[in-house]
């Protein structure tokens, strides 16, 4: 049986990141301070972008007329990503250890007009963010040019992207691949597409692998480096499959080994925290779904049939909803027997970027060792693949 794929394109976050759980280094602290003016009575949050727990609030403060703030957090053992946030305005930061980072800005333009000192990584991240914003603006201007045809528009944007990638590779990633800003650069997007796309581009796979290798040397225990390896391995697998098909020499995808997964931890429809990695020992269908579509009911019925036939033998479904309305999602999932979680970030979710999801619904199969096996576009017979894993 093949699940019908419904291609509803949704934009991913422009500056989404894969990140790690913060690890305290013997009680040592880092500090983030500064001032956000023109934001009196606004709540300012310092948040960690955690791979296992999502967005984790570290500290918060209600700003007065001066906008002065001072936050403290446990120093991470490897470079970690954070953000300062007022409503939808965010400043992306990285922390290596015990440094003090100072941010000065004015609301509501803090996301682009801020000044940061005390961290070369944070300064480079700002440079990258502004470059990405400029690329997006130029690409949109080309799309609005009514004098260009479809082919000319696509070619022009492709040239922009290739020039951008060449600049970022030479001046940010390959220059110091062990740095947090190099890692940050890997996950920039244009619209809903990763600029460096390891799923479709052999050269981009090499970029991810280069940073992963460097992190192995400098931070051998960091989960972030392992995650990069997983992404690179999946990319190598996809590229090899595509190349073999183009050459008329198909290969068995199951023989291209890849291990581990990028974890997802979200609250289910009963308010319980559910982690994808907790399902180790079972065959898992990781399913990204949007209930607010006309095709959703038919697809859920197909999933029910699959679940009913294979759950007793060890299959579980971990379904991530990206619906914007939490109440609607809870109503739709109240009677579903599998794990149903809701991603509050919706179309801006870092989970979509981490798994390179460009259309919803999309699903992946994960084997009993908690290793990513295949994604939907690689599967011709879903029943056969599930039975093989069981």
Short mmCIF file of C-alpha atoms in Angstrom, two decimals:
data_model
loop_
_atom_site.label_atom_id
_atom_site.label_comp_id
_atom_site.label_asym_id
_atom_site.label_seq_id
_atom_site.Cartn_x
_atom_site.Cartn_y
_atom_site.Cartn_z
CA UNK A 1 0.00 0.00 0.00
CA UNK A 2 1.25 3.50 -0.81
CA UNK A 3 0.05 6.52 1.10
CA UNK A 4 -1.06 9.23 -1.25
CA UNK A 5 1.35 12.17 -0.94
CA UNK A 6 -0.38 15.54 -0.76
CA UNK A 7 1.96 18.36 -1.68
CA UNK A 8 0.95 21.40 0.29
CA UNK A 9 4.08 23.53 0.29
CA UNK A 10 4.70 25.40 3.52
CA UNK A 11 7.55 27.84 4.32
CA UNK A 12 10.20 26.74 6.81
CA UNK A 13 11.79 29.18 9.22
CA UNK A 14 14.33 31.45 7.54
CA UNK A 15 16.81 31.10 10.33
CA UNK A 16 15.92 27.79 11.94
CA UNK A 17 18.64 25.77 13.66
CA UNK A 18 19.32 22.27 14.91
CA UNK A 19 20.64 22.60 18.46
CA UNK A 20 21.45 20.61 21.59
CA UNK A 21 20.47 20.29 25.20
CA UNK A 22 22.47 22.63 27.40
CA UNK A 23 25.02 20.86 29.59
CA UNK A 24 26.25 22.60 32.71
CA UNK A 25 30.01 22.80 33.05
CA UNK A 26 30.65 22.46 36.77
CA UNK A 27 28.44 25.37 37.74
CA UNK A 28 30.11 27.85 35.37
CA UNK A 29 27.90 30.53 33.84
CA UNK A 30 27.60 32.62 30.70
CA UNK A 31 26.09 36.11 30.61
CA UNK A 32 23.96 37.95 28.07
CA UNK A 33 23.28 41.60 28.83
CA UNK A 34 22.60 44.91 27.11
CA UNK A 35 19.64 47.16 26.36
CA UNK A 36 16.61 47.01 24.05
CA UNK A 37 15.17 50.52 23.82
CA UNK A 38 11.68 51.57 22.69
CA UNK A 39 10.32 48.42 24.36
CA UNK A 40 8.99 49.61 27.69
CA UNK A 41 6.81 47.02 29.48
CA UNK A 42 7.69 44.36 26.86
CA UNK A 43 8.76 40.88 27.97
CA UNK A 44 12.24 39.94 26.80
CA UNK A 45 13.10 36.22 26.79
CA UNK A 46 16.38 34.36 26.61
CA UNK A 47 15.64 30.97 25.04
CA UNK A 48 17.73 27.92 24.23
CA UNK A 49 16.95 26.12 20.95
CA UNK A 50 17.06 22.57 22.31
CA UNK A 51 17.04 19.52 20.09
CA UNK A 52 15.37 17.33 22.71
CA UNK A 53 12.97 19.79 24.35
CA UNK A 54 12.31 22.40 21.68
CA UNK A 55 12.45 26.04 22.73
CA UNK A 56 13.53 26.19 26.38
CA UNK A 57 13.13 29.42 28.34
CA UNK A 58 16.32 30.25 30.25
CA UNK A 59 15.37 33.64 31.69
CA UNK A 60 13.04 36.57 31.13
CA UNK A 61 12.62 40.21 32.14
CA UNK A 62 10.04 42.96 31.76
CA UNK A 63 11.84 45.94 30.30
CA UNK A 64 11.60 49.45 31.69
CA UNK A 65 12.21 52.74 29.89
CA UNK A 66 15.96 52.12 29.69
CA UNK A 67 15.56 48.62 28.24
CA UNK A 68 18.53 47.34 30.27
CA UNK A 69 18.65 43.59 30.90
CA UNK A 70 21.06 40.97 32.26
CA UNK A 71 20.62 37.21 31.85
CA UNK A 72 22.69 34.27 33.10
CA UNK A 73 22.75 30.62 32.10
CA UNK A 74 24.71 27.42 32.64
CA UNK A 75 27.78 27.30 30.41
CA UNK A 76 27.49 24.61 27.69
CA UNK A 77 30.20 22.04 27.07
CA UNK A 78 30.05 22.65 23.30
CA UNK A 79 28.81 25.62 21.25
CA UNK A 80 25.10 26.13 21.82
CA UNK A 81 22.46 28.33 20.20
CA UNK A 82 20.13 30.77 21.93
CA UNK A 83 17.91 33.66 21.02
CA UNK A 84 16.70 36.90 22.57
CA UNK A 85 13.02 37.39 21.78
CA UNK A 86 10.34 40.04 22.13
CA UNK A 87 7.11 38.76 20.53
CA UNK A 88 8.13 37.82 16.96
CA UNK A 89 11.40 39.80 16.93
CA UNK A 90 14.46 37.61 17.59
CA UNK A 91 18.23 37.96 17.83
CA UNK A 92 20.13 34.69 17.25
CA UNK A 93 23.12 34.07 19.52
CA UNK A 94 25.65 31.34 20.17
CA UNK A 95 27.49 30.62 23.40
CA UNK A 96 30.71 28.60 23.55
CA UNK A 97 31.37 28.55 27.27
CA UNK A 98 31.53 31.31 29.89
CA UNK A 99 31.65 34.43 27.72
CA UNK A 100 29.68 37.62 28.24
CA UNK A 101 27.72 38.77 25.20
CA UNK A 102 26.31 42.28 25.00
CA UNK A 103 23.39 43.13 22.73
CA UNK A 104 22.08 46.63 22.05
CA UNK A 105 19.05 47.25 19.85
CA UNK A 106 15.84 49.20 19.42
CA UNK A 107 12.42 47.60 19.18
CA UNK A 108 10.74 46.71 16.84
CA UNK A 109 13.77 46.50 14.51
CA UNK A 110 15.93 44.47 16.89
CA UNK A 111 16.08 41.43 14.60
CA UNK A 112 18.15 43.27 11.98
CA UNK A 113 19.39 46.47 13.64
CA UNK A 114 21.11 45.10 16.72
CA UNK A 115 24.74 45.48 17.76
CA UNK A 116 26.53 42.58 19.44
CA UNK A 117 29.91 42.49 21.19
CA UNK A 118 31.84 39.94 23.21
CA UNK A 119 31.52 37.07 20.72
CA UNK A 120 32.98 36.66 17.25
CA UNK A 121 30.48 33.87 16.61
CA UNK A 122 27.54 36.14 17.37
CA UNK A 123 28.95 38.85 15.12
CA UNK A 124 29.37 36.36 12.27
CA UNK A 125 25.85 35.02 12.82
CA UNK A 126 24.55 38.57 12.42
CA UNK A 127 26.51 38.94 9.16
CA UNK A 128 25.02 35.68 7.89
CA UNK A 129 21.51 36.69 8.89
CA UNK A 130 21.76 40.01 7.05
CA UNK A 131 23.21 38.28 3.99
CA UNK A 132 20.34 35.83 3.97
CA UNK A 133 17.77 38.63 4.30
CA UNK A 134 19.39 40.42 1.36
CA UNK A 135 19.35 37.24 -0.74
CA UNK A 136 15.66 36.74 0.02
CA UNK A 137 14.84 40.34 -0.94
CA UNK A 138 16.72 40.05 -4.25
CA UNK A 139 15.07 36.74 -5.09
CA UNK A 140 11.63 38.18 -4.39
CA UNK A 141 12.39 41.19 -6.60
CA UNK A 142 13.23 38.84 -9.47
CA UNK A 143 10.00 36.91 -8.91
CA UNK A 144 8.02 40.16 -9.11
CA UNK A 145 9.65 41.18 -12.41
CA UNK A 146 6.88 40.63 -14.94
CA UNK A 147 9.31 41.02 -17.86
CA UNK A 148 11.02 37.73 -17.03
CA UNK A 149 9.63 34.38 -18.04
CA UNK A 150 9.51 31.36 -15.77
CA UNK A 151 12.81 29.90 -17.03
CA UNK A 152 14.65 33.25 -16.84
CA UNK A 153 13.34 33.82 -13.30
CA UNK A 154 14.48 30.39 -12.14
CA UNK A 155 17.90 30.77 -13.78
CA UNK A 156 18.43 34.19 -12.24
CA UNK A 157 17.56 32.98 -8.74
CA UNK A 158 19.73 29.89 -9.19
CA UNK A 159 22.71 32.11 -10.05
CA UNK A 160 22.06 34.23 -6.96
CA UNK A 161 21.94 31.16 -4.74
CA UNK A 162 25.11 29.67 -6.20
CA UNK A 163 26.98 32.96 -5.71
CA UNK A 164 25.68 33.13 -2.15
CA UNK A 165 26.77 29.57 -1.41
CA UNK A 166 30.22 30.18 -2.84
CA UNK A 167 30.64 33.28 -0.66
CA UNK A 168 29.41 31.57 2.50
CA UNK A 169 31.49 28.44 1.92
CA UNK A 170 34.72 30.38 1.36
CA UNK A 171 34.29 33.10 3.97
CA UNK A 172 32.34 31.38 6.73
CA UNK A 173 32.13 27.58 6.58
CA UNK A 174 35.46 26.35 5.22
CA UNK A 175 37.41 29.14 6.89
CA UNK A 176 36.57 27.89 10.39
CA UNK A 177 34.30 24.82 10.18
CA UNK A 178 34.64 24.15 13.91
CA UNK A 179 32.91 27.43 14.79
CA UNK A 180 29.27 27.85 15.73
CA UNK A 181 28.69 30.32 12.90
CA UNK A 182 29.76 27.68 10.35
CA UNK A 183 27.15 25.35 11.80
CA UNK A 184 24.58 28.16 11.72
CA UNK A 185 25.27 28.77 8.03
CA UNK A 186 24.36 25.19 7.12
CA UNK A 187 20.72 25.68 8.12
CA UNK A 188 19.89 28.95 6.42
CA UNK A 189 16.93 28.82 4.07
CA UNK A 190 15.50 30.64 1.08
CA UNK A 191 11.75 30.43 1.43
CA UNK A 192 11.06 26.83 2.44
CA UNK A 193 14.26 25.36 1.00
CA UNK A 194 17.63 24.86 2.62
CA UNK A 195 20.24 26.92 0.77
CA UNK A 196 22.72 24.12 1.38
CA UNK A 197 20.54 21.13 0.55
CA UNK A 198 22.26 17.86 1.51
CA UNK A 199 19.34 15.78 0.28
CA UNK A 200 19.70 16.73 -3.37
CA UNK A 201 23.17 18.21 -3.91
CA UNK A 202 26.38 16.17 -3.71
CA UNK A 203 28.52 19.27 -3.07
CA UNK A 204 26.24 20.36 -0.25
CA UNK A 205 26.58 16.94 1.36
CA UNK A 206 30.33 17.53 1.40
CA UNK A 207 29.83 20.87 3.16
CA UNK A 208 27.81 19.22 5.93
CA UNK A 209 30.38 16.43 6.19
CA UNK A 210 33.24 18.93 6.48
CA UNK A 211 31.64 20.68 9.45
CA UNK A 212 30.72 17.34 11.04
CA UNK A 213 34.31 16.12 10.75
CA UNK A 214 35.65 19.30 12.29
CA UNK A 215 33.21 19.06 15.19
CA UNK A 216 34.35 15.49 15.76
CA UNK A 217 37.86 16.81 16.37
CA UNK A 218 37.00 19.80 18.54
CA UNK A 219 33.87 18.52 20.31
CA UNK A 220 34.00 14.70 20.09
CA UNK A 221 31.08 14.16 22.49
CA UNK A 222 28.77 16.81 21.04
CA UNK A 223 25.46 15.47 19.76
CA UNK A 224 25.38 18.29 17.24
CA UNK A 225 28.33 16.79 15.38
CA UNK A 226 26.61 13.41 15.36
CA UNK A 227 23.46 15.03 13.97
CA UNK A 228 25.49 16.57 11.15
CA UNK A 229 26.89 13.14 10.35
CA UNK A 230 23.36 11.71 10.20
CA UNK A 231 22.26 14.44 7.80
CA UNK A 232 25.33 13.93 5.62
CA UNK A 233 24.84 10.15 5.57
CA UNK A 234 21.19 10.47 4.54
CA UNK A 235 22.24 12.94 1.84
CA UNK A 236 24.89 10.57 0.51
CA UNK A 237 22.29 7.83 0.40
CA UNK A 238 19.79 9.95 -1.53
CA UNK A 239 22.41 11.18 -3.99
CA UNK A 240 23.63 7.64 -4.65
CA UNK A 241 20.10 6.43 -5.27
CA UNK A 242 19.38 9.26 -7.71
CA UNK A 243 22.67 8.79 -9.55
CA UNK A 244 22.13 5.05 -9.87
CA UNK A 245 18.64 5.59 -11.27
CA UNK A 246 19.92 8.12 -13.82
CA UNK A 247 22.60 5.68 -14.89
CA UNK A 248 20.06 2.87 -15.20
CA UNK A 249 21.75 0.88 -12.44
CA UNK A 250 19.34 0.86 -9.49
CA UNK A 251 20.74 -0.17 -6.12
CA UNK A 252 19.07 -1.50 -2.99
CA UNK A 253 18.51 1.52 -0.73
CA UNK A 254 18.55 -0.69 2.35
CA UNK A 255 22.21 -1.47 1.70
CA UNK A 256 23.22 2.17 2.10
CA UNK A 257 23.73 2.27 5.86
CA UNK A 258 22.76 5.22 8.04
CA UNK A 259 22.32 5.41 11.78
CA UNK A 260 20.52 7.40 14.44
CA UNK A 261 17.98 10.17 14.07
CA UNK A 262 17.50 13.81 15.00
CA UNK A 263 15.29 13.68 18.05
CA UNK A 264 11.92 15.41 18.36
CA UNK A 265 10.29 16.06 21.74
CA UNK A 266 6.82 17.65 21.86
CA UNK A 267 3.66 17.47 23.97
CA UNK A 268 1.02 14.98 22.85
CA UNK A 269 -2.75 15.53 22.83
CA UNK A 270 -2.92 14.44 26.48
CA UNK A 271 -0.30 16.97 27.60
CA UNK A 272 2.49 14.40 28.00
CA UNK A 273 6.02 15.02 26.69
CA UNK A 274 6.82 12.45 23.99
CA UNK A 275 10.27 11.92 22.47
CA UNK A 276 10.93 10.16 19.20
CA UNK A 277 14.00 8.46 20.69
CA UNK A 278 11.87 6.91 23.46
CA UNK A 279 10.39 4.60 20.82
CA UNK A 280 13.65 2.72 20.30
CA UNK A 281 12.90 -0.99 19.95
CA UNK A 282 9.87 -0.39 17.76
CA UNK A 283 9.52 0.27 14.06
CA UNK A 284 8.34 3.88 13.79
CA UNK A 285 6.59 5.85 11.10
CA UNK A 286 7.51 9.50 11.68
CA UNK A 287 4.68 11.39 10.01
CA UNK A 288 4.41 15.15 9.44
CA UNK A 289 0.76 16.02 8.92
CA UNK A 290 -1.59 18.95 8.39
CA UNK A 291 -5.14 18.18 9.50
CA UNK A 292 -6.51 21.38 7.98
CA UNK A 293 -6.70 19.92 4.47
CA UNK A 294 -9.53 18.21 2.62
CA UNK A 295 -7.35 15.17 1.99
CA UNK A 296 -6.51 14.68 5.68
CA UNK A 297 -9.46 12.40 6.51
CA UNK A 298 -8.66 9.94 3.71
CA UNK A 299 -5.01 9.83 4.72
CA UNK A 300 -5.81 9.27 8.39
CA UNK A 301 -7.99 6.32 7.39
CA UNK A 302 -5.04 4.81 5.51
CA UNK A 303 -2.81 5.32 8.55
CA UNK A 304 -5.43 3.65 10.76
CA UNK A 305 -5.41 0.61 8.49
CA UNK A 306 -1.61 0.39 8.64
CA UNK A 307 -1.60 0.87 12.40
CA UNK A 308 -4.28 -1.77 12.99
CA UNK A 309 -2.42 -4.35 10.93
CA UNK A 310 1.08 -3.82 12.29
CA UNK A 311 0.94 -2.23 15.72
CA UNK A 312 0.71 -5.55 17.57
CA UNK A 313 3.88 -6.66 15.78
CA UNK A 314 5.85 -3.60 16.87
CA UNK A 315 4.89 -0.63 14.67
CA UNK A 316 4.25 2.79 16.20
CA UNK A 317 3.29 6.05 14.50
CA UNK A 318 4.77 9.30 15.79
CA UNK A 319 2.69 11.97 14.09
CA UNK A 320 3.74 15.63 14.17
CA UNK A 321 0.99 18.12 13.43
CA UNK A 322 1.96 21.53 12.04
CA UNK A 323 -1.59 22.88 12.18
CA UNK A 324 -1.79 26.50 13.38
CA UNK A 325 -4.77 25.87 15.67
CA UNK A 326 -3.98 23.75 18.75
CA UNK A 327 -7.64 23.26 19.73
CA UNK A 328 -8.51 22.07 16.23
CA UNK A 329 -5.59 19.61 16.33
CA UNK A 330 -6.70 18.20 19.70
CA UNK A 331 -10.22 17.73 18.39
CA UNK A 332 -8.98 15.91 15.30
CA UNK A 333 -6.65 13.58 17.22
CA UNK A 334 -8.74 12.78 20.28
CA UNK A 335 -9.64 9.30 19.02
CA UNK A 336 -6.37 8.40 17.30
CA UNK A 337 -4.50 5.45 18.87
CA UNK A 338 -0.94 6.45 17.99
CA UNK A 339 1.40 9.16 19.31
CA UNK A 340 0.03 12.54 18.22
CA UNK A 341 2.12 15.62 19.02
CA UNK A 342 1.71 19.27 18.05
CA UNK A 343 4.49 21.60 16.90
CA UNK A 344 3.54 25.09 18.05
CA UNK A 345 5.97 26.65 15.56
CA UNK A 346 3.92 25.25 12.68
CA UNK A 347 5.34 26.22 9.30
CA UNK A 348 8.32 27.82 11.05
CA UNK A 349 9.32 24.65 12.87
CA UNK A 350 12.98 23.73 13.08
CA UNK A 351 11.86 20.10 12.89
CA UNK A 352 10.75 20.66 9.29
CA UNK A 353 14.17 22.08 8.44
CA UNK A 354 16.04 19.36 10.34
CA UNK A 355 14.24 16.67 8.33
CA UNK A 356 14.29 18.71 5.11
CA UNK A 357 10.49 18.58 4.83
CA UNK A 358 9.42 20.67 1.85
CA UNK A 359 5.85 19.40 1.54
CA UNK A 360 3.25 18.05 3.96
CA UNK A 361 2.29 15.28 4.45
CA UNK A 362 5.69 13.57 4.52
CA UNK A 363 6.71 10.44 6.36
CA UNK A 364 9.86 8.52 7.31
CA UNK A 365 10.42 4.94 8.45
CA UNK A 366 12.72 4.37 11.46
CA UNK A 367 13.99 0.91 12.37
CA UNK A 368 14.09 -0.75 15.78
CA UNK A 369 17.58 0.59 16.52
CA UNK A 370 16.21 4.16 16.20
CA UNK A 371 17.99 4.65 12.89
CA UNK A 372 16.47 6.52 9.98
CA UNK A 373 15.68 3.97 7.26
CA UNK A 374 13.85 5.62 4.35
CA UNK A 375 11.60 8.57 3.56
CA UNK A 376 8.39 8.41 1.52
CA UNK A 377 9.93 9.25 -1.87
CA UNK A 378 12.21 6.21 -1.54
CA UNK A 379 9.35 3.81 -0.79
CA UNK A 380 7.36 2.05 -3.51
CA UNK A 381 5.64 -0.59 -1.36
CA UNK A 382 4.99 0.60 2.20
CA UNK A 383 3.66 -2.75 3.41
CA UNK A 384 6.74 -4.57 2.16
CA UNK A 385 9.11 -2.09 3.80
CA UNK A 386 7.30 -2.23 7.15
CA UNK A 387 7.27 -6.03 7.12
CA UNK A 388 10.98 -6.05 6.31
CA UNK A 389 11.69 -3.89 9.39
CA UNK A 390 9.36 -5.86 11.67
#
